[in-house]
Amino acid sequence: MKRSQVNDIIRAADDFIRTFGYILPPFAYWSPGQMRDRIGEIGGIVGARLGWDITDYGEGRFDELGLFLFTVRNGSEEDLRRGGGMCYAEKIMISRQDQISPLHRHIVKAEDIINRGGGVLALKLFNSDAAGKPDGETEVEVATDGVLRRQEAGAVLRLDPGESVTLMPGNWHAFWGEGGDVLIGEVSTVNNDLTDNVFNEPIGRFSEIDEDEDPLHLLVSDYPKWFG
Ligand SMILES: [Fe+2]
């Protein structure tokens, strides 16, 4: 993706999010230079990879295959191993109408995926088979706001604004907006996007950036290059 497109997506996402009364934390609006100036005090942001995350899954077709994410908070894998403390994470995301987040599962992370407003959030769901691949046979059982639902393998679960689903490790899921763009909340176990995403197709998790203009804000995938 071109950096100019990333910058445009950031501006549009911020406007969209604000229409629901949700406001991102202060660090969302720091420039790259401001982050660099404060690097001594923002280890908690850079280390936990909090912030802007826009992905086309490396395929260069963001409108069809892509996701906007902002990681608001993310706990400690050390705490998770220890069994206490900050074991949680929160993201705010946008799936545009008919923009697919491709089929994947997580190894460690359980996640509540919440329709915070806008269109209908559609999720295609499978269990894992013995080899860890999507199981085309067995019924999927998931909790939706505390109510168990069972559906055929590969069937589509549709969540209206206010509804959510709890996806456990091993639950394969692909999702997209229907009838409009959707503001999505994610409340989850500590998140490590470098190690915990298993995709069904051989695709990447992050975008390749073509630097055609300066970044408005850094993406989490920019942090290693900027801050080592
Ligand atoms: Fe996921």
mmCIF file of C-alpha atoms and ligand atoms in Angstrom:
data_model
loop_
_atom_site.group_PDB
_atom_site.id
_atom_site.type_symbol
_atom_site.label_atom_id
_atom_site.label_comp_id
_atom_site.label_asym_id
_atom_site.label_seq_id
_atom_site.Cartn_x
_atom_site.Cartn_y
_atom_site.Cartn_z
ATOM 1 C CA MET A 1 0.000 0.000 0.000
ATOM 2 C CA LYS A 2 1.093 3.563 -0.557
ATOM 3 C CA ARG A 3 1.659 5.642 2.604
ATOM 4 C CA SER A 4 -0.730 8.245 1.173
ATOM 5 C CA GLN A 5 -3.494 5.603 1.175
ATOM 6 C CA VAL A 6 -2.633 4.621 4.764
ATOM 7 C CA ASN A 7 -2.862 8.293 5.789
ATOM 8 C CA ASP A 8 -6.251 8.642 4.052
ATOM 9 C CA ILE A 9 -7.547 5.495 5.796
ATOM 10 C CA ILE A 10 -6.404 6.854 9.178
ATOM 11 C CA ARG A 11 -8.278 10.148 8.620
ATOM 12 C CA ALA A 12 -11.441 8.389 7.426
ATOM 13 C CA ALA A 13 -11.320 5.866 10.284
ATOM 14 C CA ASP A 14 -10.927 8.581 12.921
ATOM 15 C CA ASP A 15 -13.969 10.413 11.507
ATOM 16 C CA PHE A 16 -16.018 7.193 11.384
ATOM 17 C CA ILE A 17 -15.098 6.165 14.937
ATOM 18 C CA ARG A 18 -16.020 9.587 16.320
ATOM 19 C CA THR A 19 -19.522 9.368 14.813
ATOM 20 C CA PHE A 20 -20.197 6.647 17.416
ATOM 21 C CA GLY A 21 -18.916 8.784 20.309
ATOM 22 C CA TYR A 22 -15.801 6.625 20.705
ATOM 23 C CA ILE A 23 -12.609 8.655 21.012
ATOM 24 C CA LEU A 24 -9.129 7.184 20.644
ATOM 25 C CA PRO A 25 -6.502 7.766 23.360
ATOM 26 C CA PRO A 26 -4.080 10.737 23.187
ATOM 27 C CA PHE A 27 -1.149 8.786 21.726
ATOM 28 C CA ALA A 28 -3.227 8.103 18.608
ATOM 29 C CA TYR A 29 -2.642 11.705 17.532
ATOM 30 C CA TRP A 30 1.099 11.996 18.131
ATOM 31 C CA SER A 31 3.219 12.569 15.042
ATOM 32 C CA PRO A 32 6.167 10.258 14.318
ATOM 33 C CA GLY A 33 8.491 13.039 15.520
ATOM 34 C CA GLN A 34 6.574 13.419 18.799
ATOM 35 C CA MET A 35 6.829 9.677 19.372
ATOM 36 C CA ARG A 36 10.549 9.736 18.698
ATOM 37 C CA ASP A 37 11.007 12.675 21.116
ATOM 38 C CA ARG A 38 9.167 10.759 23.848
ATOM 39 C CA ILE A 39 10.694 7.355 23.153
ATOM 40 C CA GLY A 40 12.193 7.212 26.656
ATOM 41 C CA GLU A 41 8.727 7.203 28.261
ATOM 42 C CA ILE A 42 6.606 5.297 25.744
ATOM 43 C CA GLY A 43 8.081 1.823 26.014
ATOM 44 C CA GLY A 44 4.626 0.661 27.118
ATOM 45 C CA ILE A 45 3.150 1.786 23.803
ATOM 46 C CA VAL A 46 5.887 0.567 21.489
ATOM 47 C CA GLY A 47 6.534 -2.695 23.359
ATOM 48 C CA ALA A 48 2.860 -3.680 23.505
ATOM 49 C CA ARG A 49 2.393 -2.519 19.885
ATOM 50 C CA LEU A 50 -0.449 -0.148 20.783
ATOM 51 C CA GLY A 51 -1.741 2.083 18.017
ATOM 52 C CA TRP A 52 -2.681 2.196 14.358
ATOM 53 C CA ASP A 53 -2.679 -1.026 12.364
ATOM 54 C CA ILE A 54 -3.958 -1.028 8.792
ATOM 55 C CA THR A 55 -3.583 -4.178 6.803
ATOM 56 C CA ASP A 56 -4.240 -5.360 3.277
ATOM 57 C CA TYR A 57 -2.742 -8.722 4.292
ATOM 58 C CA GLY A 58 0.072 -7.959 1.859
ATOM 59 C CA GLU A 59 -2.231 -8.397 -1.144
ATOM 60 C CA GLY A 60 -2.621 -4.767 -2.290
ATOM 61 C CA ARG A 61 -6.452 -4.892 -2.545
ATOM 62 C CA PHE A 62 -7.470 -3.102 0.674
ATOM 63 C CA ASP A 63 -11.079 -2.439 -0.391
ATOM 64 C CA GLU A 64 -11.706 -6.161 -0.923
ATOM 65 C CA LEU A 65 -9.299 -7.776 1.543
ATOM 66 C CA GLY A 66 -8.332 -5.634 4.474
ATOM 67 C CA LEU A 67 -8.996 -4.374 7.966
ATOM 68 C CA PHE A 68 -8.520 -1.217 9.981
ATOM 69 C CA LEU A 69 -7.431 -1.828 13.570
ATOM 70 C CA PHE A 70 -6.300 0.299 16.490
ATOM 71 C CA THR A 71 -4.901 -1.503 19.529
ATOM 72 C CA VAL A 72 -6.058 0.497 22.535
ATOM 73 C CA ARG A 73 -4.513 -1.686 25.245
ATOM 74 C CA ASN A 74 -2.537 -4.912 25.400
ATOM 75 C CA GLY A 75 -1.323 -6.782 28.452
ATOM 76 C CA SER A 76 1.733 -8.849 29.224
ATOM 77 C CA GLU A 77 2.529 -12.328 27.930
ATOM 78 C CA GLU A 78 4.655 -12.735 31.048
ATOM 79 C CA ASP A 79 1.546 -12.103 33.181
ATOM 80 C CA LEU A 80 -0.372 -14.599 31.053
ATOM 81 C CA ARG A 81 2.261 -17.293 31.618
ATOM 82 C CA ARG A 82 2.248 -16.446 35.324
ATOM 83 C CA GLY A 83 -1.540 -16.764 35.439
ATOM 84 C CA GLY A 84 -2.397 -13.323 36.821
ATOM 85 C CA GLY A 85 -2.222 -9.628 36.072
ATOM 86 C CA MET A 86 -2.742 -7.842 32.765
ATOM 87 C CA CYS A 87 -3.819 -10.762 30.598
ATOM 88 C CA TYR A 88 -6.225 -8.765 28.419
ATOM 89 C CA ALA A 89 -6.270 -6.577 25.312
ATOM 90 C CA GLU A 90 -8.686 -4.262 23.522
ATOM 91 C CA LYS A 91 -8.883 -3.188 19.889
ATOM 92 C CA ILE A 92 -11.255 -1.048 17.891
ATOM 93 C CA MET A 93 -11.602 -2.070 14.254
ATOM 94 C CA ILE A 94 -13.520 -1.229 11.098
ATOM 95 C CA SER A 95 -14.661 -3.729 8.504
ATOM 96 C CA ARG A 96 -15.949 -1.858 5.515
ATOM 97 C CA GLN A 97 -18.936 -3.131 3.570
ATOM 98 C CA ASP A 98 -17.923 -6.350 1.768
ATOM 99 C CA GLN A 99 -14.280 -5.923 2.858
ATOM 100 C CA ILE A 100 -13.110 -9.357 3.922
ATOM 101 C CA SER A 101 -10.806 -10.243 6.777
ATOM 102 C CA PRO A 102 -9.637 -13.656 5.595
ATOM 103 C CA LEU A 103 -10.140 -16.979 7.334
ATOM 104 C CA HIS A 104 -7.841 -17.399 10.332
ATOM 105 C CA ARG A 105 -7.641 -18.780 13.836
ATOM 106 C CA HIS A 106 -5.637 -17.989 16.942
ATOM 107 C CA ILE A 107 -3.433 -20.263 19.026
ATOM 108 C CA VAL A 108 -3.609 -18.484 22.385
ATOM 109 C CA LYS A 109 -6.113 -15.671 22.073
ATOM 110 C CA ALA A 110 -9.814 -15.877 22.853
ATOM 111 C CA GLU A 111 -11.634 -12.836 21.538
ATOM 112 C CA ASP A 112 -15.024 -11.252 21.912
ATOM 113 C CA ILE A 113 -15.856 -9.640 18.571
ATOM 114 C CA ILE A 114 -18.463 -6.933 19.139
ATOM 115 C CA ASN A 115 -20.594 -5.039 16.646
ATOM 116 C CA ARG A 116 -20.292 -1.499 18.054
ATOM 117 C CA GLY A 117 -22.446 0.049 15.331
ATOM 118 C CA GLY A 118 -22.996 0.621 11.637
ATOM 119 C CA GLY A 119 -23.891 -2.288 9.360
ATOM 120 C CA VAL A 120 -24.284 -5.978 10.091
ATOM 121 C CA LEU A 121 -21.109 -7.879 11.013
ATOM 122 C CA ALA A 122 -20.987 -11.220 9.186
ATOM 123 C CA LEU A 123 -18.656 -14.004 10.373
ATOM 124 C CA LYS A 124 -18.063 -17.316 8.608
ATOM 125 C CA LEU A 125 -17.107 -19.918 11.204
ATOM 126 C CA PHE A 126 -15.504 -23.371 11.289
ATOM 127 C CA ASN A 127 -14.081 -25.617 13.978
ATOM 128 C CA SER A 128 -10.521 -26.924 13.627
ATOM 129 C CA ASP A 129 -10.024 -30.503 12.474
ATOM 130 C CA ALA A 130 -7.364 -32.834 13.912
ATOM 131 C CA ALA A 131 -4.713 -31.240 11.689
ATOM 132 C CA GLY A 132 -5.731 -27.725 12.774
ATOM 133 C CA LYS A 133 -7.332 -26.908 9.403
ATOM 134 C CA PRO A 134 -10.943 -25.687 8.962
ATOM 135 C CA ASP A 135 -13.293 -28.600 9.617
ATOM 136 C CA GLY A 136 -15.950 -28.755 6.893
ATOM 137 C CA GLU A 137 -18.042 -31.311 8.784
ATOM 138 C CA THR A 138 -18.683 -30.513 12.434
ATOM 139 C CA GLU A 139 -21.243 -28.048 13.766
ATOM 140 C CA VAL A 140 -19.825 -24.917 15.333
ATOM 141 C CA GLU A 141 -21.010 -23.882 18.779
ATOM 142 C CA VAL A 142 -20.281 -20.330 19.900
ATOM 143 C CA ALA A 143 -21.509 -18.058 22.682
ATOM 144 C CA THR A 144 -23.243 -14.877 21.527
ATOM 145 C CA ASP A 145 -23.705 -12.548 24.476
ATOM 146 C CA GLY A 146 -23.945 -15.545 26.764
ATOM 147 C CA VAL A 147 -26.360 -17.473 24.549
ATOM 148 C CA LEU A 148 -25.035 -20.613 22.838
ATOM 149 C CA ARG A 149 -25.688 -20.882 19.126
ATOM 150 C CA ARG A 150 -25.008 -23.913 16.970
ATOM 151 C CA GLN A 151 -24.627 -23.698 13.206
ATOM 152 C CA GLU A 152 -23.405 -25.749 10.260
ATOM 153 C CA ALA A 153 -19.699 -25.736 9.398
ATOM 154 C CA GLY A 154 -18.959 -22.674 7.296
ATOM 155 C CA ALA A 155 -22.317 -21.004 7.977
ATOM 156 C CA VAL A 156 -22.424 -17.243 8.429
ATOM 157 C CA LEU A 157 -23.233 -15.719 11.802
ATOM 158 C CA ARG A 158 -24.710 -12.227 11.514
ATOM 159 C CA LEU A 159 -24.367 -9.760 14.381
ATOM 160 C CA ASP A 160 -26.454 -6.603 14.562
ATOM 161 C CA PRO A 161 -25.149 -3.509 16.377
ATOM 162 C CA GLY A 162 -24.811 -4.334 20.070
ATOM 163 C CA GLU A 163 -24.343 -8.067 19.532
ATOM 164 C CA SER A 164 -21.095 -9.983 20.060
ATOM 165 C CA VAL A 165 -19.593 -13.436 19.736
ATOM 166 C CA THR A 166 -16.908 -15.135 21.802
ATOM 167 C CA LEU A 167 -14.365 -16.920 19.587
ATOM 168 C CA MET A 168 -12.094 -19.408 21.295
ATOM 169 C CA PRO A 169 -8.628 -20.501 20.123
ATOM 170 C CA GLY A 170 -9.141 -22.910 17.239
ATOM 171 C CA ASN A 171 -12.385 -21.284 16.013
ATOM 172 C CA TRP A 172 -11.684 -20.402 12.367
ATOM 173 C CA HIS A 173 -13.268 -17.080 11.369
ATOM 174 C CA ALA A 174 -13.502 -14.751 8.384
ATOM 175 C CA PHE A 175 -15.593 -11.581 8.641
ATOM 176 C CA TRP A 176 -16.882 -8.562 6.714
ATOM 177 C CA GLY A 177 -19.432 -5.753 6.878
ATOM 178 C CA GLU A 178 -22.866 -6.197 5.303
ATOM 179 C CA GLY A 179 -25.130 -3.306 4.368
ATOM 180 C CA GLY A 180 -22.581 -0.737 5.531
ATOM 181 C CA ASP A 181 -19.251 -0.250 7.275
ATOM 182 C CA VAL A 182 -19.085 -1.711 10.789
ATOM 183 C CA LEU A 183 -17.339 -0.432 13.907
ATOM 184 C CA ILE A 184 -16.032 -3.521 15.697
ATOM 185 C CA GLY A 185 -14.786 -3.867 19.250
ATOM 186 C CA GLU A 186 -12.418 -6.629 20.255
ATOM 187 C CA VAL A 187 -11.890 -7.610 23.894
ATOM 188 C CA SER A 188 -9.411 -10.456 24.123
ATOM 189 C CA THR A 189 -6.615 -12.331 25.784
ATOM 190 C CA VAL A 190 -3.199 -10.640 25.500
ATOM 191 C CA ASN A 191 -2.498 -10.202 21.819
ATOM 192 C CA ASN A 192 0.635 -11.070 19.865
ATOM 193 C CA ASP A 193 0.000 -10.432 16.181
ATOM 194 C CA LEU A 194 3.504 -11.599 15.284
ATOM 195 C CA THR A 195 2.921 -15.183 16.456
ATOM 196 C CA ASP A 196 -0.768 -15.864 17.140
ATOM 197 C CA ASN A 197 -2.477 -15.606 13.727
ATOM 198 C CA VAL A 198 -2.817 -18.738 11.606
ATOM 199 C CA PHE A 199 -4.221 -18.009 8.147
ATOM 200 C CA ASN A 200 -5.836 -20.606 5.927
ATOM 201 C CA GLU A 201 -4.324 -19.091 2.799
ATOM 202 C CA PRO A 202 -0.630 -18.175 2.544
ATOM 203 C CA ILE A 203 -0.980 -14.441 3.190
ATOM 204 C CA GLY A 204 0.749 -11.933 5.415
ATOM 205 C CA ARG A 205 -0.627 -10.113 8.460
ATOM 206 C CA PHE A 206 0.862 -6.694 7.687
ATOM 207 C CA SER A 207 1.059 -4.345 4.708
ATOM 208 C CA GLU A 208 4.102 -3.540 2.599
ATOM 209 C CA ILE A 209 4.325 0.269 2.581
ATOM 210 C CA ASP A 210 5.424 2.329 -0.406
ATOM 211 C CA GLU A 211 6.647 5.625 1.120
ATOM 212 C CA ASP A 212 5.162 8.161 -1.311
ATOM 213 C CA GLU A 213 4.581 10.755 1.448
ATOM 214 C CA ASP A 214 5.378 11.241 5.134
ATOM 215 C CA PRO A 215 3.392 9.186 7.655
ATOM 216 C CA LEU A 216 0.642 11.091 9.457
ATOM 217 C CA HIS A 217 0.972 8.624 12.349
ATOM 218 C CA LEU A 218 3.098 5.521 12.636
ATOM 219 C CA LEU A 219 1.587 2.076 12.257
ATOM 220 C CA VAL A 220 2.543 -0.549 14.831
ATOM 221 C CA SER A 221 4.388 -2.312 12.006
ATOM 222 C CA ASP A 222 6.552 0.846 11.618
ATOM 223 C CA TYR A 223 7.834 0.721 15.221
ATOM 224 C CA PRO A 224 10.738 -1.730 14.659
ATOM 225 C CA LYS A 225 12.072 0.376 11.775
ATOM 226 C CA TRP A 226 11.718 3.676 13.668
ATOM 227 C CA PHE A 227 12.629 2.641 17.180
ATOM 228 C CA GLY A 228 14.632 -0.590 16.763
HETATM 229 FE FE FE B 1 -9.318 -13.116 14.918
#
